Amino acid sequence: MSAEGMILPKICEDARVLHQRSPMAGIYDLTLSAPTIARSARPGQFVEVTVPHGGALLRRPLGIAETSAEEGAIRIIYRVVGRGTELLAAAGAGEMISVLGPLGHGFNVTYRHPLLVGGGMGLAPLLFFAAAHGSSSILMGGRTKAELFWEALFRPHVRAVHATTDDGSYGIEGFVTALLPKLLQEGDYDAVAVCGPPIMMERVAQMTASFSLPCEVSLERRMACGLGACLSCAVDTRSGRRKVCKDGPVFSAEEVYSNVL
Ligand SMILES: Cc1cc2nc3c(=O)[nH]c(=O)nc-3n(C[C@H](O)[C@H](O)[C@H](O)COP(=O)(O)OP(=O)(O)OC[C@H]3O[C@@H](n4cnc5c(N)ncnc54)[C@H](O)[C@@H]3O)c2cc1C
Ligand code: FES
């Protein structure tokens, strides 16, 4: 079901760390007990997480990578890039973390066979999409084979996994854009959803447009309030200035890229 147009409740939940592991150096896979958020979250939405031990004033935005309504849990997969994520990575089982969410508008998950295209940590929200949809395919890109630890996470949820690595250590050598035209040519996809580095998303959106398929992109901006009140995440679109936290993070590609029609 699409979250577009729905008014969803924003909940501030004291979430308990259930477990946290590191699938590769610098990347963390965190599961939190947050039953209310787990019940209402939609693929593409995110949460704002308090940095533990008062380590920073502002919460940090992180995509929801999966939910389990039965276990009342949400999963977050993130890269340590600064103080906030460093302190979060040190949180152990049983620690309490305040989580605000679910925030923003997510992906349209009503397509028959969407192709998900992700690179780096952009694969996190796409994992939620894949798990909720159950019949998508994924094209994932990473610098090396080790960066594609994601494959095992996606495999149970998707029809097919396609992979590229910059160094050719796994899948096709090159960026996702090296393989995308062939997939769009030969596959029966009816939409593309993309999340990753900005240049990758724009190229994927252009290629998808040349196959006359709808494309949604998930944008990332520095955020403060996460609720549409401070304008720190503003982005210019065809329909004027929009807020990534409230109007996005998921937008249609033609709305945000002037060279995509
Ligand atoms: C909607 C949304 C969803 C996100 N989902 C994920 C996710 O699922 N997994 C994940 O690993 N990361 C995700 N991010 C990015 C994450 O929010 C930042 O990496 C995090 O806030 C950094 O906090 P920090 O205190 O560790 O780093 P800081 O000390 O705040 O910053 C360290 C460095 O990272 C850069 N940086 C911080 N935040 C951003 C940002 N939003 N965009 C670009 N550069 C940034 C800073 O410029 C600086 O160079 C998401 C961001 C947004 C807006
Ligand atoms: S982060 Fe405040 S308006 Fe988006």
PDB file of C-alpha atoms and ligand atoms in Angstrom:
ATOM      1  CA  MET A   1       0.000   0.000   0.000  1.00  0.00           C
ATOM      2  CA  SER A   2       1.317   3.474  -0.825  1.00  0.00           C
ATOM      3  CA  ALA A   3       1.984   5.839   2.052  1.00  0.00           C
ATOM      4  CA  GLU A   4       1.508   8.742  -0.356  1.00  0.00           C
ATOM      5  CA  GLY A   5      -1.259  10.997   0.827  1.00  0.00           C
ATOM      6  CA  MET A   6      -1.736   9.178   4.103  1.00  0.00           C
ATOM      7  CA  ILE A   7      -1.513  11.056   7.371  1.00  0.00           C
ATOM      8  CA  LEU A   8       0.476   8.825   9.678  1.00  0.00           C
ATOM      9  CA  PRO A   9       0.963   9.337  13.397  1.00  0.00           C
ATOM     10  CA  LYS A  10       4.396  10.432  14.619  1.00  0.00           C
ATOM     11  CA  ILE A  11       5.378   8.642  17.751  1.00  0.00           C
ATOM     12  CA  CYS A  12       8.191   9.286  20.154  1.00  0.00           C
ATOM     13  CA  GLU A  13       8.983   5.882  21.533  1.00  0.00           C
ATOM     14  CA  ASP A  14      11.521   4.818  24.158  1.00  0.00           C
ATOM     15  CA  ALA A  15      13.012   1.906  22.299  1.00  0.00           C
ATOM     16  CA  ARG A  16      15.098  -0.867  23.851  1.00  0.00           C
ATOM     17  CA  VAL A  17      18.104  -2.182  21.942  1.00  0.00           C
ATOM     18  CA  LEU A  18      17.355  -5.858  21.246  1.00  0.00           C
ATOM     19  CA  HIS A  19      20.612  -6.570  19.470  1.00  0.00           C
ATOM     20  CA  GLN A  20      23.275  -4.887  17.398  1.00  0.00           C
ATOM     21  CA  ARG A  21      25.903  -6.497  15.179  1.00  0.00           C
ATOM     22  CA  SER A  22      28.403  -5.334  12.592  1.00  0.00           C
ATOM     23  CA  PRO A  23      28.199  -7.112   9.204  1.00  0.00           C
ATOM     24  CA  MET A  24      31.384  -5.336   8.067  1.00  0.00           C
ATOM     25  CA  ALA A  25      33.790  -2.744   9.443  1.00  0.00           C
ATOM     26  CA  GLY A  26      32.027   0.566  10.043  1.00  0.00           C
ATOM     27  CA  ILE A  27      28.509  -0.735   9.318  1.00  0.00           C
ATOM     28  CA  TYR A  28      26.005  -1.586  12.046  1.00  0.00           C
ATOM     29  CA  ASP A  29      22.756  -3.551  11.999  1.00  0.00           C
ATOM     30  CA  LEU A  30      20.574  -2.471  14.926  1.00  0.00           C
ATOM     31  CA  THR A  31      17.252  -3.960  16.052  1.00  0.00           C
ATOM     32  CA  LEU A  32      15.127  -1.918  18.430  1.00  0.00           C
ATOM     33  CA  SER A  33      11.944  -2.779  20.280  1.00  0.00           C
ATOM     34  CA  ALA A  34       9.547  -0.051  19.106  1.00  0.00           C
ATOM     35  CA  PRO A  35       6.130  -1.741  18.719  1.00  0.00           C
ATOM     36  CA  THR A  36       4.083   1.332  17.863  1.00  0.00           C
ATOM     37  CA  ILE A  37       6.449   2.512  15.128  1.00  0.00           C
ATOM     38  CA  ALA A  38       6.828  -1.073  13.850  1.00  0.00           C
ATOM     39  CA  ARG A  39       3.058  -1.335  13.364  1.00  0.00           C
ATOM     40  CA  SER A  40       2.637   1.878  11.379  1.00  0.00           C
ATOM     41  CA  ALA A  41       5.890   2.285   9.387  1.00  0.00           C
ATOM     42  CA  ARG A  42       5.843   2.066   5.576  1.00  0.00           C
ATOM     43  CA  PRO A  43       8.810   1.347   3.253  1.00  0.00           C
ATOM     44  CA  GLY A  44      10.827   4.493   2.570  1.00  0.00           C
ATOM     45  CA  GLN A  45       9.954   6.165   5.849  1.00  0.00           C
ATOM     46  CA  PHE A  46      12.610   6.990   8.425  1.00  0.00           C
ATOM     47  CA  VAL A  47      13.054   7.617  12.132  1.00  0.00           C
ATOM     48  CA  GLU A  48      14.937  10.288  14.074  1.00  0.00           C
ATOM     49  CA  VAL A  49      17.091   8.671  16.721  1.00  0.00           C
ATOM     50  CA  THR A  50      18.460  10.381  19.814  1.00  0.00           C
ATOM     51  CA  VAL A  51      22.234  10.128  20.093  1.00  0.00           C
ATOM     52  CA  PRO A  52      22.911   8.046  23.263  1.00  0.00           C
ATOM     53  CA  HIS A  53      24.373   9.581  26.430  1.00  0.00           C
ATOM     54  CA  GLY A  54      23.477  13.141  25.390  1.00  0.00           C
ATOM     55  CA  GLY A  55      26.197  12.983  22.737  1.00  0.00           C
ATOM     56  CA  ALA A  56      24.454  15.502  20.466  1.00  0.00           C
ATOM     57  CA  LEU A  57      21.587  17.938  20.674  1.00  0.00           C
ATOM     58  CA  LEU A  58      19.938  16.927  17.411  1.00  0.00           C
ATOM     59  CA  ARG A  59      18.475  13.542  16.619  1.00  0.00           C
ATOM     60  CA  ARG A  60      19.913  11.688  13.608  1.00  0.00           C
ATOM     61  CA  PRO A  61      17.681  10.582  10.679  1.00  0.00           C
ATOM     62  CA  LEU A  62      17.996   6.888   9.741  1.00  0.00           C
ATOM     63  CA  GLY A  63      15.937   4.866   7.286  1.00  0.00           C
ATOM     64  CA  ILE A  64      13.832   1.948   8.472  1.00  0.00           C
ATOM     65  CA  ALA A  65      15.385  -1.197   6.961  1.00  0.00           C
ATOM     66  CA  GLU A  66      12.733  -3.662   8.113  1.00  0.00           C
ATOM     67  CA  THR A  67       9.962  -4.034  10.665  1.00  0.00           C
ATOM     68  CA  SER A  68       8.462  -6.979  12.494  1.00  0.00           C
ATOM     69  CA  ALA A  69       4.972  -6.153  13.713  1.00  0.00           C
ATOM     70  CA  GLU A  70       4.809  -9.515  15.565  1.00  0.00           C
ATOM     71  CA  GLU A  71       8.028  -8.836  17.483  1.00  0.00           C
ATOM     72  CA  GLY A  72       7.316  -5.095  17.701  1.00  0.00           C
ATOM     73  CA  ALA A  73      10.774  -4.425  16.305  1.00  0.00           C
ATOM     74  CA  ILE A  74      12.378  -2.097  13.790  1.00  0.00           C
ATOM     75  CA  ARG A  75      15.724  -2.638  12.092  1.00  0.00           C
ATOM     76  CA  ILE A  76      18.175   0.114  11.167  1.00  0.00           C
ATOM     77  CA  ILE A  77      21.346  -0.446   9.138  1.00  0.00           C
ATOM     78  CA  TYR A  78      23.810   2.425   9.188  1.00  0.00           C
ATOM     79  CA  ARG A  79      27.364   3.507   8.522  1.00  0.00           C
ATOM     80  CA  VAL A  80      29.433   5.223  11.210  1.00  0.00           C
ATOM     81  CA  VAL A  81      30.383   8.634   9.788  1.00  0.00           C
ATOM     82  CA  GLY A  82      30.597  10.908  12.831  1.00  0.00           C
ATOM     83  CA  ARG A  83      29.977  11.302  16.531  1.00  0.00           C
ATOM     84  CA  GLY A  84      26.259  10.462  16.513  1.00  0.00           C
ATOM     85  CA  THR A  85      26.560   7.178  14.670  1.00  0.00           C
ATOM     86  CA  GLU A  86      29.722   6.334  16.625  1.00  0.00           C
ATOM     87  CA  LEU A  87      27.861   6.615  19.939  1.00  0.00           C
ATOM     88  CA  LEU A  88      24.899   4.703  18.503  1.00  0.00           C
ATOM     89  CA  ALA A  89      27.248   1.893  17.442  1.00  0.00           C
ATOM     90  CA  ALA A  90      28.399   1.558  21.047  1.00  0.00           C
ATOM     91  CA  ALA A  91      24.834   0.951  22.321  1.00  0.00           C
ATOM     92  CA  GLY A  92      24.432  -2.555  23.711  1.00  0.00           C
ATOM     93  CA  ALA A  93      21.434  -4.828  24.279  1.00  0.00           C
ATOM     94  CA  GLY A  94      19.024  -3.424  26.858  1.00  0.00           C
ATOM     95  CA  GLU A  95      20.031   0.221  26.360  1.00  0.00           C
ATOM     96  CA  MET A  96      17.131   2.654  25.838  1.00  0.00           C
ATOM     97  CA  ILE A  97      17.085   5.056  22.868  1.00  0.00           C
ATOM     98  CA  SER A  98      14.393   7.604  22.079  1.00  0.00           C
ATOM     99  CA  VAL A  99      13.066   7.177  18.531  1.00  0.00           C
ATOM    100  CA  LEU A 100      10.709   9.547  16.703  1.00  0.00           C
ATOM    101  CA  GLY A 101       8.745   8.218  13.763  1.00  0.00           C
ATOM    102  CA  PRO A 102       7.700   6.946  11.381  1.00  0.00           C
ATOM    103  CA  LEU A 103       8.538  10.113   9.434  1.00  0.00           C
ATOM    104  CA  GLY A 104       8.058  11.242   5.848  1.00  0.00           C
ATOM    105  CA  HIS A 105       6.395   9.736   2.804  1.00  0.00           C
ATOM    106  CA  GLY A 106       7.524   6.376   1.564  1.00  0.00           C
ATOM    107  CA  PHE A 107       7.610   4.467  -1.727  1.00  0.00           C
ATOM    108  CA  ASN A 108       4.659   3.427  -3.830  1.00  0.00           C
ATOM    109  CA  VAL A 109       4.694  -0.341  -3.293  1.00  0.00           C
ATOM    110  CA  THR A 110       1.647  -1.149  -5.424  1.00  0.00           C
ATOM    111  CA  TYR A 111       3.575  -2.011  -8.624  1.00  0.00           C
ATOM    112  CA  ARG A 112       3.519  -5.604  -9.924  1.00  0.00           C
ATOM    113  CA  HIS A 113       7.272  -6.039 -10.480  1.00  0.00           C
ATOM    114  CA  PRO A 114       9.347  -3.071  -9.369  1.00  0.00           C
ATOM    115  CA  LEU A 115      13.106  -3.040  -9.888  1.00  0.00           C
ATOM    116  CA  LEU A 116      14.854  -1.689  -6.800  1.00  0.00           C
ATOM    117  CA  VAL A 117      18.209  -0.042  -7.484  1.00  0.00           C
ATOM    118  CA  GLY A 118      20.473   0.737  -4.547  1.00  0.00           C
ATOM    119  CA  GLY A 119      24.039   1.616  -3.697  1.00  0.00           C
ATOM    120  CA  GLY A 120      25.801   1.759  -0.323  1.00  0.00           C
ATOM    121  CA  MET A 121      23.538   2.622   2.616  1.00  0.00           C
ATOM    122  CA  GLY A 122      20.790   3.449   0.117  1.00  0.00           C
ATOM    123  CA  LEU A 123      20.046  -0.261   0.223  1.00  0.00           C
ATOM    124  CA  ALA A 124      18.638   0.069   3.759  1.00  0.00           C
ATOM    125  CA  PRO A 125      15.182   1.533   2.897  1.00  0.00           C
ATOM    126  CA  LEU A 126      15.008  -0.715  -0.181  1.00  0.00           C
ATOM    127  CA  LEU A 127      15.311  -3.776   2.067  1.00  0.00           C
ATOM    128  CA  PHE A 128      12.084  -2.714   3.792  1.00  0.00           C
ATOM    129  CA  PHE A 129      10.495  -2.231   0.343  1.00  0.00           C
ATOM    130  CA  ALA A 130      11.594  -5.737  -0.743  1.00  0.00           C
ATOM    131  CA  ALA A 131      10.347  -7.374   2.458  1.00  0.00           C
ATOM    132  CA  ALA A 132       6.969  -5.606   2.331  1.00  0.00           C
ATOM    133  CA  HIS A 133       6.410  -6.160  -1.404  1.00  0.00           C
ATOM    134  CA  GLY A 134       7.625  -9.760  -1.702  1.00  0.00           C
ATOM    135  CA  SER A 135       7.918  -9.801  -5.497  1.00  0.00           C
ATOM    136  CA  SER A 136      10.420  -7.136  -6.524  1.00  0.00           C
ATOM    137  CA  SER A 137      13.917  -7.590  -7.970  1.00  0.00           C
ATOM    138  CA  ILE A 138      17.043  -5.810  -6.784  1.00  0.00           C
ATOM    139  CA  LEU A 139      20.031  -4.323  -8.568  1.00  0.00           C
ATOM    140  CA  MET A 140      22.679  -3.528  -5.969  1.00  0.00           C
ATOM    141  CA  GLY A 141      26.014  -1.812  -6.371  1.00  0.00           C
ATOM    142  CA  GLY A 142      29.033  -1.672  -4.093  1.00  0.00           C
ATOM    143  CA  ARG A 143      32.709  -0.894  -4.278  1.00  0.00           C
ATOM    144  CA  THR A 144      33.757  -4.461  -3.397  1.00  0.00           C
ATOM    145  CA  LYS A 145      32.219  -7.882  -2.788  1.00  0.00           C
ATOM    146  CA  ALA A 146      32.387  -7.301   0.995  1.00  0.00           C
ATOM    147  CA  GLU A 147      30.082  -4.272   0.604  1.00  0.00           C
ATOM    148  CA  LEU A 148      27.421  -6.516  -0.896  1.00  0.00           C
ATOM    149  CA  PHE A 149      26.701  -8.329   2.387  1.00  0.00           C
ATOM    150  CA  TRP A 150      23.217  -7.018   1.522  1.00  0.00           C
ATOM    151  CA  GLU A 151      22.633  -9.876  -0.893  1.00  0.00           C
ATOM    152  CA  ALA A 152      21.894 -12.373   1.902  1.00  0.00           C
ATOM    153  CA  LEU A 153      19.432  -9.906   3.458  1.00  0.00           C
ATOM    154  CA  PHE A 154      17.520  -9.321   0.209  1.00  0.00           C
ATOM    155  CA  ARG A 155      17.575 -12.894  -1.132  1.00  0.00           C
ATOM    156  CA  PRO A 156      14.532 -14.230   0.845  1.00  0.00           C
ATOM    157  CA  HIS A 157      12.330 -11.334  -0.306  1.00  0.00           C
ATOM    158  CA  VAL A 158      13.051 -10.854  -4.019  1.00  0.00           C
ATOM    159  CA  ARG A 159      12.603 -12.635  -7.347  1.00  0.00           C
ATOM    160  CA  ALA A 160      16.158 -11.904  -8.494  1.00  0.00           C
ATOM    161  CA  VAL A 161      19.363 -10.289  -7.265  1.00  0.00           C
ATOM    162  CA  HIS A 162      21.638  -8.469  -9.746  1.00  0.00           C
ATOM    163  CA  ALA A 163      24.943  -7.064  -8.539  1.00  0.00           C
ATOM    164  CA  THR A 164      27.750  -4.806  -9.699  1.00  0.00           C
ATOM    165  CA  THR A 165      31.024  -3.957  -7.997  1.00  0.00           C
ATOM    166  CA  ASP A 166      33.402  -1.140  -8.877  1.00  0.00           C
ATOM    167  CA  ASP A 167      36.385  -3.536  -8.774  1.00  0.00           C
ATOM    168  CA  GLY A 168      34.667  -6.502 -10.450  1.00  0.00           C
ATOM    169  CA  SER A 169      35.152  -8.706  -7.354  1.00  0.00           C
ATOM    170  CA  TYR A 170      31.464  -9.736  -7.560  1.00  0.00           C
ATOM    171  CA  GLY A 171      28.759  -9.532 -10.210  1.00  0.00           C
ATOM    172  CA  ILE A 172      29.321  -7.250 -13.199  1.00  0.00           C
ATOM    173  CA  GLU A 173      32.270  -4.837 -13.045  1.00  0.00           C
ATOM    174  CA  GLY A 174      31.207  -1.187 -12.963  1.00  0.00           C
ATOM    175  CA  PHE A 175      28.412   0.904 -11.489  1.00  0.00           C
ATOM    176  CA  VAL A 176      24.738  -0.146 -11.407  1.00  0.00           C
ATOM    177  CA  THR A 177      24.258   1.967 -14.517  1.00  0.00           C
ATOM    178  CA  ALA A 178      26.460  -0.523 -16.427  1.00  0.00           C
ATOM    179  CA  LEU A 179      23.810  -3.218 -15.996  1.00  0.00           C
ATOM    180  CA  LEU A 180      20.585  -1.212 -15.736  1.00  0.00           C
ATOM    181  CA  PRO A 181      19.809  -0.719 -19.476  1.00  0.00           C
ATOM    182  CA  LYS A 182      20.099  -4.463 -20.136  1.00  0.00           C
ATOM    183  CA  LEU A 183      17.788  -5.265 -17.197  1.00  0.00           C
ATOM    184  CA  LEU A 184      15.208  -2.701 -18.287  1.00  0.00           C
ATOM    185  CA  GLN A 185      15.424  -3.972 -21.865  1.00  0.00           C
ATOM    186  CA  GLU A 186      14.961  -7.640 -20.974  1.00  0.00           C
ATOM    187  CA  GLY A 187      12.864  -7.547 -17.783  1.00  0.00           C
ATOM    188  CA  ASP A 188       9.125  -7.052 -17.251  1.00  0.00           C
ATOM    189  CA  TYR A 189       9.481  -4.280 -14.685  1.00  0.00           C
ATOM    190  CA  ASP A 190       6.688  -1.752 -14.293  1.00  0.00           C
ATOM    191  CA  ALA A 191       8.571   0.737 -12.071  1.00  0.00           C
ATOM    192  CA  VAL A 192      11.966   1.566 -10.588  1.00  0.00           C
ATOM    193  CA  ALA A 193      12.725   2.704  -7.028  1.00  0.00           C
ATOM    194  CA  VAL A 194      16.203   4.006  -6.308  1.00  0.00           C
ATOM    195  CA  CYS A 195      18.237   5.054  -3.287  1.00  0.00           C
ATOM    196  CA  GLY A 196      21.964   5.749  -3.172  1.00  0.00           C
ATOM    197  CA  PRO A 197      24.543   8.409  -4.018  1.00  0.00           C
ATOM    198  CA  PRO A 198      22.963  11.492  -5.699  1.00  0.00           C
ATOM    199  CA  ILE A 199      24.781  11.073  -9.028  1.00  0.00           C
ATOM    200  CA  MET A 200      23.717   7.429  -9.224  1.00  0.00           C
ATOM    201  CA  MET A 201      20.070   8.270  -8.548  1.00  0.00           C
ATOM    202  CA  GLU A 202      20.002  10.930 -11.251  1.00  0.00           C
ATOM    203  CA  ARG A 203      21.592   8.617 -13.854  1.00  0.00           C
ATOM    204  CA  VAL A 204      19.219   5.788 -12.949  1.00  0.00           C
ATOM    205  CA  ALA A 205      16.262   8.176 -13.202  1.00  0.00           C
ATOM    206  CA  GLN A 206      17.382   9.332 -16.677  1.00  0.00           C
ATOM    207  CA  MET A 207      17.813   5.761 -17.920  1.00  0.00           C
ATOM    208  CA  THR A 208      14.468   4.692 -16.472  1.00  0.00           C
ATOM    209  CA  ALA A 209      12.749   7.639 -18.164  1.00  0.00           C
ATOM    210  CA  SER A 210      14.159   6.526 -21.519  1.00  0.00           C
ATOM    211  CA  PHE A 211      12.233   3.257 -21.018  1.00  0.00           C
ATOM    212  CA  SER A 212       9.081   5.238 -20.130  1.00  0.00           C
ATOM    213  CA  LEU A 213       8.854   3.672 -16.685  1.00  0.00           C
ATOM    214  CA  PRO A 214       7.897   5.526 -13.494  1.00  0.00           C
ATOM    215  CA  CYS A 215      10.792   6.108 -11.106  1.00  0.00           C
ATOM    216  CA  GLU A 216      10.869   7.113  -7.459  1.00  0.00           C
ATOM    217  CA  VAL A 217      14.002   8.379  -5.709  1.00  0.00           C
ATOM    218  CA  SER A 218      14.743   8.681  -2.007  1.00  0.00           C
ATOM    219  CA  LEU A 219      16.639  11.893  -1.269  1.00  0.00           C
ATOM    220  CA  GLU A 220      18.987  12.530   1.622  1.00  0.00           C
ATOM    221  CA  ARG A 221      19.564  15.963   3.148  1.00  0.00           C
ATOM    222  CA  ARG A 222      20.992  17.192   6.437  1.00  0.00           C
ATOM    223  CA  MET A 223      18.034  17.361   8.813  1.00  0.00           C
ATOM    224  CA  ALA A 224      17.273  19.039  12.098  1.00  0.00           C
ATOM    225  CA  CYS A 225      13.651  18.822  13.256  1.00  0.00           C
ATOM    226  CA  GLY A 226      12.580  16.055  10.855  1.00  0.00           C
ATOM    227  CA  LEU A 227       9.026  17.341  11.105  1.00  0.00           C
ATOM    228  CA  GLY A 228       8.798  20.086   8.491  1.00  0.00           C
ATOM    229  CA  ALA A 229       9.323  22.993  10.884  1.00  0.00           C
ATOM    230  CA  CYS A 230      12.890  24.252  10.330  1.00  0.00           C
ATOM    231  CA  LEU A 231      13.486  24.253   6.527  1.00  0.00           C
ATOM    232  CA  SER A 232      17.003  22.806   6.887  1.00  0.00           C
ATOM    233  CA  CYS A 233      16.184  20.000   4.444  1.00  0.00           C
ATOM    234  CA  ALA A 234      14.598  22.129   1.683  1.00  0.00           C
ATOM    235  CA  VAL A 235      14.939  21.019  -1.939  1.00  0.00           C
ATOM    236  CA  ASP A 236      13.846  22.770  -5.143  1.00  0.00           C
ATOM    237  CA  THR A 237      11.391  20.766  -7.230  1.00  0.00           C
ATOM    238  CA  ARG A 238       9.153  21.370 -10.247  1.00  0.00           C
ATOM    239  CA  SER A 239       6.333  22.162  -7.813  1.00  0.00           C
ATOM    240  CA  GLY A 240       8.429  24.636  -5.817  1.00  0.00           C
ATOM    241  CA  ARG A 241      10.440  24.326  -2.649  1.00  0.00           C
ATOM    242  CA  ARG A 242       9.698  21.126  -0.721  1.00  0.00           C
ATOM    243  CA  LYS A 243      10.907  19.636   2.542  1.00  0.00           C
ATOM    244  CA  VAL A 244      12.648  16.290   2.262  1.00  0.00           C
ATOM    245  CA  CYS A 245      11.648  15.269   5.806  1.00  0.00           C
ATOM    246  CA  LYS A 246       7.941  15.904   5.339  1.00  0.00           C
ATOM    247  CA  ASP A 247       7.208  15.899   1.588  1.00  0.00           C
ATOM    248  CA  GLY A 248       9.796  13.149   0.965  1.00  0.00           C
ATOM    249  CA  PRO A 249      12.243  11.565   1.383  1.00  0.00           C
ATOM    250  CA  VAL A 250      10.666   9.713  -1.550  1.00  0.00           C
ATOM    251  CA  PHE A 251       9.796  11.829  -4.608  1.00  0.00           C
ATOM    252  CA  SER A 252       8.975  10.992  -8.186  1.00  0.00           C
ATOM    253  CA  ALA A 253      12.118  11.427 -10.298  1.00  0.00           C
ATOM    254  CA  GLU A 254      10.577  13.947 -12.684  1.00  0.00           C
ATOM    255  CA  GLU A 255       9.631  16.145  -9.752  1.00  0.00           C
ATOM    256  CA  VAL A 256      13.228  16.577  -8.541  1.00  0.00           C
ATOM    257  CA  TYR A 257      15.346  16.256 -11.726  1.00  0.00           C
ATOM    258  CA  SER A 258      14.827  18.909 -14.375  1.00  0.00           C
ATOM    259  CA  ASN A 259      16.477  16.646 -17.009  1.00  0.00           C
ATOM    260  CA  VAL A 260      14.022  13.762 -16.394  1.00  0.00           C
ATOM    261  CA  LEU A 261      10.670  13.971 -18.142  1.00  0.00           C
TER     262      LEU A 261
HETATM  263  C1  LIG B   1      15.968  10.466   5.483  1.00  0.00           C
HETATM  264  C2  LIG B   1      17.356   9.975   5.798  1.00  0.00           C
HETATM  265  C3  LIG B   1      17.577   8.621   5.965  1.00  0.00           C
HETATM  266  C4  LIG B   1      18.864   8.136   6.238  1.00  0.00           C
HETATM  267  N1  LIG B   1      19.033   6.803   6.362  1.00  0.00           N
HETATM  268  C5  LIG B   1      20.258   6.315   6.616  1.00  0.00           C
HETATM  269  C6  LIG B   1      20.454   4.902   6.749  1.00  0.00           C
HETATM  270  O1  LIG B   1      19.504   4.099   6.648  1.00  0.00           O
HETATM  271  N2  LIG B   1      21.710   4.467   6.992  1.00  0.00           N
HETATM  272  C7  LIG B   1      22.787   5.327   7.108  1.00  0.00           C
HETATM  273  O2  LIG B   1      23.916   4.873   7.301  1.00  0.00           O
HETATM  274  N3  LIG B   1      22.621   6.670   7.001  1.00  0.00           N
HETATM  275  C8  LIG B   1      21.391   7.175   6.765  1.00  0.00           C
HETATM  276  N4  LIG B   1      21.213   8.539   6.660  1.00  0.00           N
HETATM  277  C9  LIG B   1      22.387   9.424   6.907  1.00  0.00           C
HETATM  278  C10 LIG B   1      22.545   9.653   8.420  1.00  0.00           C
HETATM  279  O3  LIG B   1      21.479  10.454   8.872  1.00  0.00           O
HETATM  280  C11 LIG B   1      23.855  10.372   8.724  1.00  0.00           C
HETATM  281  O4  LIG B   1      24.944   9.575   8.313  1.00  0.00           O
HETATM  282  C12 LIG B   1      23.964  10.634  10.232  1.00  0.00           C
HETATM  283  O5  LIG B   1      22.996  11.577  10.630  1.00  0.00           O
HETATM  284  C13 LIG B   1      25.346  11.140  10.583  1.00  0.00           C
HETATM  285  O6  LIG B   1      25.367  11.477  11.945  1.00  0.00           O
HETATM  286  P1  LIG B   1      26.749  11.585  12.733  1.00  0.00           P
HETATM  287  O7  LIG B   1      26.507  12.323  13.985  1.00  0.00           O
HETATM  288  O8  LIG B   1      27.394  10.249  12.852  1.00  0.00           O
HETATM  289  O9  LIG B   1      27.656  12.386  11.757  1.00  0.00           O
HETATM  290  P2  LIG B   1      27.917  13.975  11.761  1.00  0.00           P
HETATM  291  O10 LIG B   1      29.005  14.229  12.753  1.00  0.00           O
HETATM  292  O11 LIG B   1      26.632  14.719  11.887  1.00  0.00           O
HETATM  293  O12 LIG B   1      28.459  14.153  10.282  1.00  0.00           O
HETATM  294  C14 LIG B   1      29.601  13.416   9.838  1.00  0.00           C
HETATM  295  C15 LIG B   1      29.750  13.585   8.338  1.00  0.00           C
HETATM  296  O13 LIG B   1      28.603  13.040   7.637  1.00  0.00           O
HETATM  297  C16 LIG B   1      27.997  14.053   6.853  1.00  0.00           C
HETATM  298  N5  LIG B   1      26.518  13.894   6.952  1.00  0.00           N
HETATM  299  C17 LIG B   1      25.807  13.786   8.082  1.00  0.00           C
HETATM  300  N6  LIG B   1      24.491  13.672   7.792  1.00  0.00           N
HETATM  301  C18 LIG B   1      24.380  13.697   6.469  1.00  0.00           C
HETATM  302  C19 LIG B   1      23.283  13.637   5.560  1.00  0.00           C
HETATM  303  N7  LIG B   1      22.017  13.527   5.956  1.00  0.00           N
HETATM  304  N8  LIG B   1      23.556  13.720   4.257  1.00  0.00           N
HETATM  305  C20 LIG B   1      24.811  13.839   3.822  1.00  0.00           C
HETATM  306  N9  LIG B   1      25.891  13.896   4.627  1.00  0.00           N
HETATM  307  C21 LIG B   1      25.672  13.827   5.922  1.00  0.00           C
HETATM  308  C22 LIG B   1      28.451  15.368   7.456  1.00  0.00           C
HETATM  309  O14 LIG B   1      28.466  16.404   6.482  1.00  0.00           O
HETATM  310  C23 LIG B   1      29.836  15.055   7.916  1.00  0.00           C
HETATM  311  O15 LIG B   1      30.748  15.122   6.859  1.00  0.00           O
HETATM  312  C24 LIG B   1      19.953   9.039   6.370  1.00  0.00           C
HETATM  313  C25 LIG B   1      19.728  10.409   6.224  1.00  0.00           C
HETATM  314  C26 LIG B   1      18.469  10.870   5.923  1.00  0.00           C
HETATM  315  C27 LIG B   1      18.235  12.341   5.748  1.00  0.00           C
HETATM  316  S1  FES B   2      14.420  18.833   8.940  1.00  0.00           S
HETATM  317 FE1  FES B   2      13.288  20.551   9.660  1.00  0.00          FE
HETATM  318  S2  FES B   2      12.023  21.015   7.942  1.00  0.00           S
HETATM  319 FE2  FES B   2      13.009  19.159   7.368  1.00  0.00          FE
END
